[in-house]
């Protein structure tokens, strides 16, 4: 056993010398730790840039005059509402619009009578780079729904 | 002195060495001879202590390889079949590494390297990396590495494989020098001329067994042939295949 311990030094020195002189494995061993933080930085940077681009949304809306409450809600969240005409589905499909909101012709009546009022968010699910945008748009519309629901519940009273 | 008695080694179903016994004496060159696949390399690997035998024993200067492999290895210098050099180390680093592994002091290693550089005429290659060495130069490094601790027994597995005429003659001269110093030299080969030119004693293996052992004259008498090649063919049973 003592004999084997004495061999550790020479073997270690020889292996180290051999490894240091092996340029190719040395390079790949050192290069990856250097490059990988850069790559990760680049990756996260791209994702963050996409998220940022979705901060201020423009909502092309058809039938905005039917839902003034919703429009006010969108503008209060620092987003912009613009009028959209024509066939929204075709425009989103062709890429002329990133997304669009279609207010149902019966929206105002349904809203007034307290029955579910239909809003359509039109989007192209195959476009990955629009996903953050869509997510934010959805959040804005849902929060309006939740807010309205909560207010109505309070107005009617009596959950407990 | 190397004594091999009743060696047997199998790998699963395959019997690599069946019954091998011989003695290699000090101050003699003993040739281990046999056709390809006769078990020469396996027998030698058991001798260096690389493999354990299933039966039988190997004594190097009376030290049993099976029970005291480290001590037995210090008494042996081995030039293996595959030379096993590190291409990124220089010749000097190889010798130094093995000298240290054999337990020599740093000063003794350097002294030994100087001696080998002269003996093996490797002054021009000693500080070059092995990458790019010719076959002859590689064998010199491997041989120097085997001899760095001045062993009293030297085992050479096909030492002239891949060498040109000049290098082969240098190798033979070197083997004779070792014999003159009283070293026990055991070398394996399948080249008859080389064996005839060098060996004092022959051990012939065939089909994983020792089939003959003795001086070249004794081998000739035993086989009833007039030259070693015919004797080798008749003893190993190669003629049965050829006929």
Coordinates of C-alpha atoms in Angstrom, one line a residue:
Chain A
X1 CA 0.0 0.0 0.0
X2 CA 2.8 2.5 0.9
X3 CA 4.4 1.5 -2.4
X4 CA 1.2 2.4 -4.3
X5 CA 1.0 5.8 -2.5
X6 CA 4.5 6.6 -3.7
X7 CA 3.4 6.1 -7.3
X8 CA 0.7 8.8 -7.1
X9 CA 3.2 11.6 -7.6
X10 CA 4.9 10.3 -10.8
X11 CA 1.5 9.2 -12.3
X12 CA -0.1 12.5 -11.6
X13 CA 2.8 14.5 -13.0
X14 CA 2.8 12.4 -16.2
X15 CA -1.0 12.6 -16.7
X16 CA -0.9 16.4 -16.1
X17 CA 1.9 16.8 -18.7
X18 CA 0.1 14.7 -21.2
X19 CA -3.2 16.5 -20.7
X20 CA -1.7 20.0 -20.9
X21 CA 0.0 19.1 -24.2
X22 CA -3.2 17.8 -25.7
X23 CA -4.2 21.1 -27.2
X24 CA -7.5 19.9 -28.6
X25 CA -9.0 18.6 -25.4
X26 CA -7.6 21.4 -23.5
X27 CA -9.2 24.0 -25.8
X28 CA -12.6 22.3 -25.7
X29 CA -12.4 22.0 -21.9
X30 CA -11.6 25.7 -21.4
X31 CA -13.7 27.1 -24.2
X32 CA -17.1 25.8 -23.1
X33 CA -17.1 27.4 -19.7
X34 CA -16.1 30.7 -21.5
X35 CA -18.7 30.5 -24.2
X36 CA -21.7 29.1 -22.4
X37 CA -22.3 32.3 -20.3
X38 CA -22.3 34.3 -23.4
X39 CA -24.7 32.0 -25.1
X40 CA -27.0 32.0 -22.2
X41 CA -26.8 35.8 -22.0
X42 CA -27.8 36.1 -25.6
X43 CA -30.7 33.7 -25.2
X44 CA -32.2 35.4 -22.2
X45 CA -31.6 38.8 -23.8
X46 CA -33.6 37.8 -26.9
X47 CA -36.5 36.6 -24.7
X48 CA -36.4 39.7 -22.5
X49 CA -36.5 41.9 -25.6
X50 CA -39.6 40.2 -26.8
X51 CA -41.3 40.6 -23.5
X52 CA -40.5 44.3 -23.5
X53 CA -41.9 44.8 -27.0
X54 CA -45.2 43.6 -25.6
X55 CA -45.4 46.1 -22.8
X56 CA -47.4 48.8 -24.7
X57 CA -50.0 47.1 -26.9
X58 CA -52.1 48.4 -29.7
X59 CA -55.5 46.8 -29.7
X60 CA -57.2 46.9 -33.1
X61 CA -60.9 46.7 -32.1
X62 CA -64.0 46.3 -34.2
X63 CA -67.2 47.4 -32.5
X64 CA -65.4 49.5 -29.8
X65 CA -68.5 51.8 -29.5
X66 CA -70.4 48.8 -28.1
X67 CA -68.1 48.3 -25.1
X68 CA -66.9 51.7 -23.8
X69 CA -66.2 50.2 -20.4
X70 CA -63.7 47.7 -21.8
X71 CA -62.1 50.4 -24.0
X72 CA -61.6 52.6 -20.9
X73 CA -60.1 49.6 -19.1
X74 CA -57.6 49.0 -21.9
X75 CA -56.6 52.6 -22.0
X76 CA -56.2 52.8 -18.3
X77 CA -53.7 49.9 -18.6
X78 CA -51.6 52.1 -20.9
X79 CA -52.6 50.4 -24.1
X80 CA -53.9 52.0 -27.2
X81 CA -57.2 51.2 -28.9
X82 CA -57.6 51.7 -32.7
X83 CA -60.5 51.2 -34.9
X84 CA -60.3 48.1 -37.2
X85 CA -62.4 47.6 -40.3
X86 CA -63.1 44.7 -42.6
X87 CA -62.5 41.0 -42.1
X88 CA -60.3 40.8 -39.0
X89 CA -59.7 37.0 -39.5
X90 CA -58.2 37.6 -43.0
X91 CA -56.0 40.5 -41.8
X92 CA -54.6 38.5 -38.9
X93 CA -54.1 35.4 -41.2
X94 CA -52.2 37.6 -43.7
X95 CA -50.1 39.2 -41.0
X96 CA -51.5 42.7 -41.6
X97 CA -52.5 42.8 -37.9
X98 CA -50.7 41.0 -35.1
X99 CA -53.9 40.4 -33.3
X100 CA -57.4 41.9 -33.2
X101 CA -60.4 42.1 -30.9
X102 CA -63.9 41.6 -32.2
X103 CA -66.8 42.8 -30.0
X104 CA -70.0 40.8 -30.7
X105 CA -72.9 42.8 -32.1
X106 CA -75.0 41.7 -29.2
X107 CA -72.4 42.6 -26.6
X108 CA -74.0 45.8 -25.3
X109 CA -77.4 44.1 -24.8
X110 CA -75.8 41.0 -23.2
X111 CA -73.7 43.2 -20.9
X112 CA -76.7 45.2 -19.9
X113 CA -78.8 42.1 -19.0
X114 CA -75.9 40.5 -17.1
X115 CA -75.6 37.5 -19.4
X116 CA -72.2 36.4 -20.9
X117 CA -71.2 39.0 -23.4
X118 CA -68.9 37.7 -26.2
X119 CA -65.5 39.2 -27.1
X120 CA -63.2 37.4 -29.6
X121 CA -59.4 37.7 -29.5
X122 CA -58.3 36.9 -32.9
X123 CA -54.7 35.7 -33.2
X124 CA -52.4 33.5 -35.2
X125 CA -51.2 30.7 -32.8
X126 CA -48.6 29.5 -35.2
X127 CA -46.5 32.7 -34.7
X128 CA -44.2 32.0 -31.7
X129 CA -42.7 35.5 -31.6
X130 CA -46.2 36.9 -31.0
X131 CA -46.8 34.7 -27.9
X132 CA -45.8 37.4 -25.3
X133 CA -48.0 39.9 -27.1
X134 CA -51.0 37.5 -27.1
X135 CA -50.4 36.6 -23.5
X136 CA -50.5 40.2 -22.4
X137 CA -53.6 41.0 -24.5
X138 CA -55.3 38.0 -23.0
X139 CA -54.4 39.1 -19.5
X140 CA -55.9 42.6 -20.1
X141 CA -59.2 41.1 -21.4
X142 CA -59.5 38.5 -18.7
X143 CA -58.8 41.0 -15.9
X144 CA -61.7 43.1 -17.2
X145 CA -63.9 40.0 -17.1
X146 CA -62.8 39.2 -13.6
X147 CA -63.3 42.8 -12.5
X148 CA -66.8 43.0 -14.0
X149 CA -67.7 39.7 -12.4
X150 CA -66.4 40.7 -9.0
X151 CA -68.3 44.1 -9.1
X152 CA -71.5 42.4 -10.1
X153 CA -71.2 39.9 -7.3
X154 CA -70.8 42.7 -4.8
X155 CA -73.7 44.6 -6.4
X156 CA -76.0 41.6 -6.1
X157 CA -74.7 40.6 -2.8
X158 CA -75.0 37.4 -0.8
X159 CA -72.3 34.8 -1.4
X160 CA -72.2 33.8 2.2
Chain B
X1 CA 15.8 -16.6 -14.2
X2 CA 12.2 -17.2 -15.1
X3 CA 10.4 -20.5 -14.4
X4 CA 7.0 -21.2 -15.7
X5 CA 5.2 -24.3 -14.5
X6 CA 2.0 -25.7 -15.8
X7 CA 0.4 -22.4 -16.8
X8 CA -3.2 -22.4 -17.8
X9 CA -5.4 -19.5 -18.7
X10 CA -8.9 -19.3 -20.1
X11 CA -11.3 -16.5 -21.0
X12 CA -14.8 -17.9 -20.6
X13 CA -15.1 -20.7 -23.0
X14 CA -11.8 -19.9 -24.8
X15 CA -8.7 -21.6 -23.5
X16 CA -5.8 -19.2 -24.4
X17 CA -3.0 -21.1 -22.7
X18 CA -3.5 -24.8 -21.8
X19 CA -0.3 -26.2 -20.4
X20 CA 2.8 -24.1 -20.8
X21 CA 6.1 -24.8 -18.8
X22 CA 9.6 -23.7 -19.5
X23 CA 12.7 -22.2 -17.9
X24 CA 14.6 -19.1 -19.1
X25 CA 18.1 -19.0 -17.6
X26 CA 20.3 -16.1 -16.7
X27 CA 23.0 -15.4 -19.3
X28 CA 20.9 -17.1 -21.9
X29 CA 18.6 -15.9 -24.7
X30 CA 15.5 -18.0 -24.7
X31 CA 13.2 -17.8 -27.7
X32 CA 9.5 -18.3 -27.2
X33 CA 8.3 -19.5 -30.6
X34 CA 4.9 -20.5 -31.9
X35 CA 2.5 -19.8 -34.8
X36 CA 0.0 -17.0 -34.5
X37 CA -2.5 -17.8 -31.9
X38 CA -0.4 -20.3 -30.1
X39 CA -0.7 -18.4 -26.8
X40 CA 2.7 -16.6 -26.8
X41 CA 1.3 -13.1 -25.9
X42 CA -1.1 -14.5 -23.3
X43 CA 1.6 -16.5 -21.7
X44 CA 3.8 -13.4 -21.6
X45 CA 1.1 -11.3 -20.1
X46 CA 0.7 -13.8 -17.3
X47 CA 4.5 -13.6 -16.9
X48 CA 4.4 -9.8 -16.4
X49 CA 1.6 -10.1 -14.0
X50 CA -1.0 -8.4 -16.3
X51 CA -3.2 -11.4 -16.1
X52 CA -3.8 -13.9 -13.4
X53 CA -3.3 -17.5 -14.3
X54 CA -6.0 -20.1 -13.6
X55 CA -3.5 -22.8 -12.8
X56 CA 0.3 -23.1 -12.5
X57 CA 2.8 -20.5 -11.4
X58 CA 5.5 -18.2 -12.6
X59 CA 8.7 -17.5 -10.6
X60 CA 11.0 -14.6 -11.5
X61 CA 14.3 -15.0 -9.6
X62 CA 12.3 -17.2 -7.3
X63 CA 9.6 -14.5 -6.7
X64 CA 6.1 -15.7 -7.4
X65 CA 4.3 -13.3 -9.9
X66 CA 0.9 -14.4 -8.7
X67 CA 1.5 -13.6 -5.0
X68 CA 4.1 -10.8 -5.1
X69 CA 3.5 -9.1 -8.5
X70 CA 5.1 -5.7 -7.5
X71 CA 8.3 -7.3 -6.4
X72 CA 8.4 -9.7 -9.4
X73 CA 7.8 -6.7 -11.8
X74 CA 10.9 -4.9 -10.4
X75 CA 13.0 -7.8 -11.5
X76 CA 11.6 -7.7 -15.0
X77 CA 11.9 -5.3 -17.9
X78 CA 9.1 -5.6 -20.4
X79 CA 8.8 -4.6 -24.1
X80 CA 5.2 -5.4 -24.7
X81 CA 3.6 -6.3 -27.9
X82 CA 1.7 -3.0 -28.3
X83 CA 4.4 -0.5 -27.3
X84 CA 2.0 1.7 -25.5
X85 CA 3.8 5.0 -25.7
X86 CA 2.2 8.4 -25.0
X87 CA 2.7 10.4 -28.2
X88 CA 2.7 13.8 -26.4
X89 CA 5.6 12.9 -24.1
X90 CA 9.3 13.0 -25.0
X91 CA 11.5 10.0 -24.9
X92 CA 13.3 11.3 -21.8
X93 CA 9.9 11.8 -20.1
X94 CA 9.0 8.2 -20.8
X95 CA 12.2 6.9 -19.3
X96 CA 11.9 9.2 -16.3
X97 CA 8.3 8.2 -15.7
X98 CA 9.0 4.5 -15.7
X99 CA 12.2 4.9 -13.6
X100 CA 10.1 6.7 -11.0
X101 CA 7.4 4.0 -11.2
X102 CA 10.0 1.4 -10.5
X103 CA 11.0 3.3 -7.4
X104 CA 14.3 4.8 -8.5
X105 CA 15.4 8.1 -6.9
X106 CA 15.4 11.2 -9.2
X107 CA 19.3 11.1 -9.4
X108 CA 19.4 7.4 -10.2
X109 CA 16.8 7.9 -13.0
X110 CA 18.9 10.7 -14.6
X111 CA 22.0 8.5 -14.4
X112 CA 20.1 5.6 -15.9
X113 CA 18.8 7.8 -18.7
X114 CA 22.3 9.0 -19.6
X115 CA 23.5 5.4 -19.8
X116 CA 20.6 4.3 -22.0
X117 CA 21.0 7.3 -24.4
X118 CA 24.5 6.0 -25.1
X119 CA 23.6 2.3 -25.2
X120 CA 20.6 2.7 -27.5
X121 CA 22.1 5.6 -29.5
X122 CA 19.1 7.8 -28.9
X123 CA 20.9 11.2 -28.3
X124 CA 19.1 12.9 -31.2
X125 CA 15.6 11.8 -30.2
X126 CA 15.8 11.9 -26.4
X127 CA 14.1 15.3 -26.0
X128 CA 11.7 15.0 -28.9
X129 CA 8.0 14.0 -28.5
X130 CA 7.2 10.5 -29.5
X131 CA 4.6 11.8 -32.0
X132 CA 6.3 11.5 -35.4
X133 CA 8.9 8.8 -34.3
X134 CA 9.6 6.0 -36.7
X135 CA 8.9 2.4 -35.7
X136 CA 12.6 2.0 -34.9
X137 CA 12.7 5.0 -32.7
X138 CA 9.5 4.0 -30.9
X139 CA 11.0 0.6 -30.2
X140 CA 14.1 2.3 -28.8
X141 CA 12.0 4.3 -26.4
X142 CA 10.0 1.3 -25.3
X143 CA 13.1 -0.7 -24.8
X144 CA 14.8 2.0 -22.9
X145 CA 11.7 2.2 -20.7
X146 CA 11.9 -1.5 -20.1
X147 CA 15.6 -1.3 -19.0
X148 CA 15.6 1.9 -17.0
X149 CA 15.7 0.1 -13.7
X150 CA 18.4 -2.4 -14.9
X151 CA 16.3 -5.5 -14.5
X152 CA 17.9 -8.9 -14.4
X153 CA 15.2 -10.4 -16.6
X154 CA 14.1 -8.9 -19.9
X155 CA 10.9 -9.9 -21.7
X156 CA 10.6 -8.9 -25.3
X157 CA 7.4 -9.5 -27.2
X158 CA 8.2 -9.6 -30.9
X159 CA 10.9 -6.8 -30.5
X160 CA 11.8 -6.6 -34.2
X161 CA 8.2 -6.3 -35.5
X162 CA 8.1 -3.4 -38.0
X163 CA 11.9 -2.7 -37.9
X164 CA 14.1 -2.3 -40.9
X165 CA 17.3 -4.4 -41.4
X166 CA 19.6 -1.8 -39.7
X167 CA 17.3 -1.5 -36.6
X168 CA 16.8 -5.3 -36.5
X169 CA 20.6 -5.9 -36.4
X170 CA 21.0 -3.2 -33.8
X171 CA 18.4 -5.0 -31.7
X172 CA 20.1 -8.3 -32.1
X173 CA 23.4 -6.8 -31.0
X174 CA 21.8 -5.3 -28.0
X175 CA 20.2 -8.6 -27.0
X176 CA 23.7 -10.3 -27.2
X177 CA 25.2 -7.5 -25.1
X178 CA 22.5 -8.1 -22.4
X179 CA 23.2 -11.8 -22.5
X180 CA 27.0 -11.2 -22.1
X181 CA 26.1 -9.2 -18.9
X182 CA 24.3 -12.2 -17.5
X183 CA 20.8 -11.0 -18.1
X184 CA 18.0 -13.5 -18.7
X185 CA 16.5 -12.6 -22.0
X186 CA 13.1 -14.1 -23.1
X187 CA 11.8 -13.1 -26.4
X188 CA 8.9 -14.2 -28.5
X189 CA 8.9 -14.3 -32.2
X190 CA 7.5 -16.1 -35.2
X191 CA 10.5 -15.4 -37.4
X192 CA 12.7 -18.5 -37.6
X193 CA 15.8 -16.9 -38.9
X194 CA 15.8 -14.4 -36.1
X195 CA 15.4 -17.1 -33.5
X196 CA 18.1 -19.3 -35.1
X197 CA 20.5 -16.4 -35.1
X198 CA 20.0 -15.4 -31.5
X199 CA 18.7 -18.0 -29.2
X200 CA 20.6 -20.4 -26.9
X201 CA 17.4 -22.2 -26.0
X202 CA 14.0 -22.5 -27.7
X203 CA 10.6 -23.0 -26.3
X204 CA 8.1 -24.0 -28.9
X205 CA 4.4 -23.5 -28.3
X206 CA 1.7 -25.0 -30.4
X207 CA -2.0 -25.1 -29.8
X208 CA -1.6 -23.4 -26.4
X209 CA 0.9 -26.0 -25.1
X210 CA 4.7 -26.3 -24.8
X211 CA 5.6 -29.0 -27.4
X212 CA 9.4 -28.7 -27.2
X213 CA 12.1 -27.1 -25.1
X214 CA 15.9 -27.2 -25.4
X215 CA 18.9 -26.0 -27.4
X216 CA 18.4 -25.7 -31.2
X217 CA 20.4 -29.0 -31.6
X218 CA 18.1 -30.8 -29.1
X219 CA 15.1 -29.5 -31.0
X220 CA 16.5 -30.7 -34.3
X221 CA 17.2 -34.2 -32.8
X222 CA 13.8 -34.4 -31.2
X223 CA 12.0 -33.6 -34.4
X224 CA 14.2 -35.6 -36.7
X225 CA 14.6 -32.7 -39.1
X226 CA 17.8 -31.1 -40.5
X227 CA 16.8 -27.4 -40.2
X228 CA 14.9 -25.4 -37.6
X229 CA 12.2 -24.3 -39.9
X230 CA 11.2 -27.9 -40.8
X231 CA 11.6 -28.8 -37.1
X232 CA 9.2 -25.9 -36.2
X233 CA 6.7 -27.0 -38.9
X234 CA 6.7 -30.6 -37.8
X235 CA 6.5 -29.9 -34.1
X236 CA 3.7 -27.4 -34.3
X237 CA 1.7 -29.6 -36.7
X238 CA 1.6 -26.8 -39.3
X239 CA 2.3 -29.5 -42.0
X240 CA -1.0 -31.2 -41.3
X241 CA -2.8 -28.0 -42.2
X242 CA -0.6 -27.4 -45.3
X243 CA -1.0 -30.9 -46.7

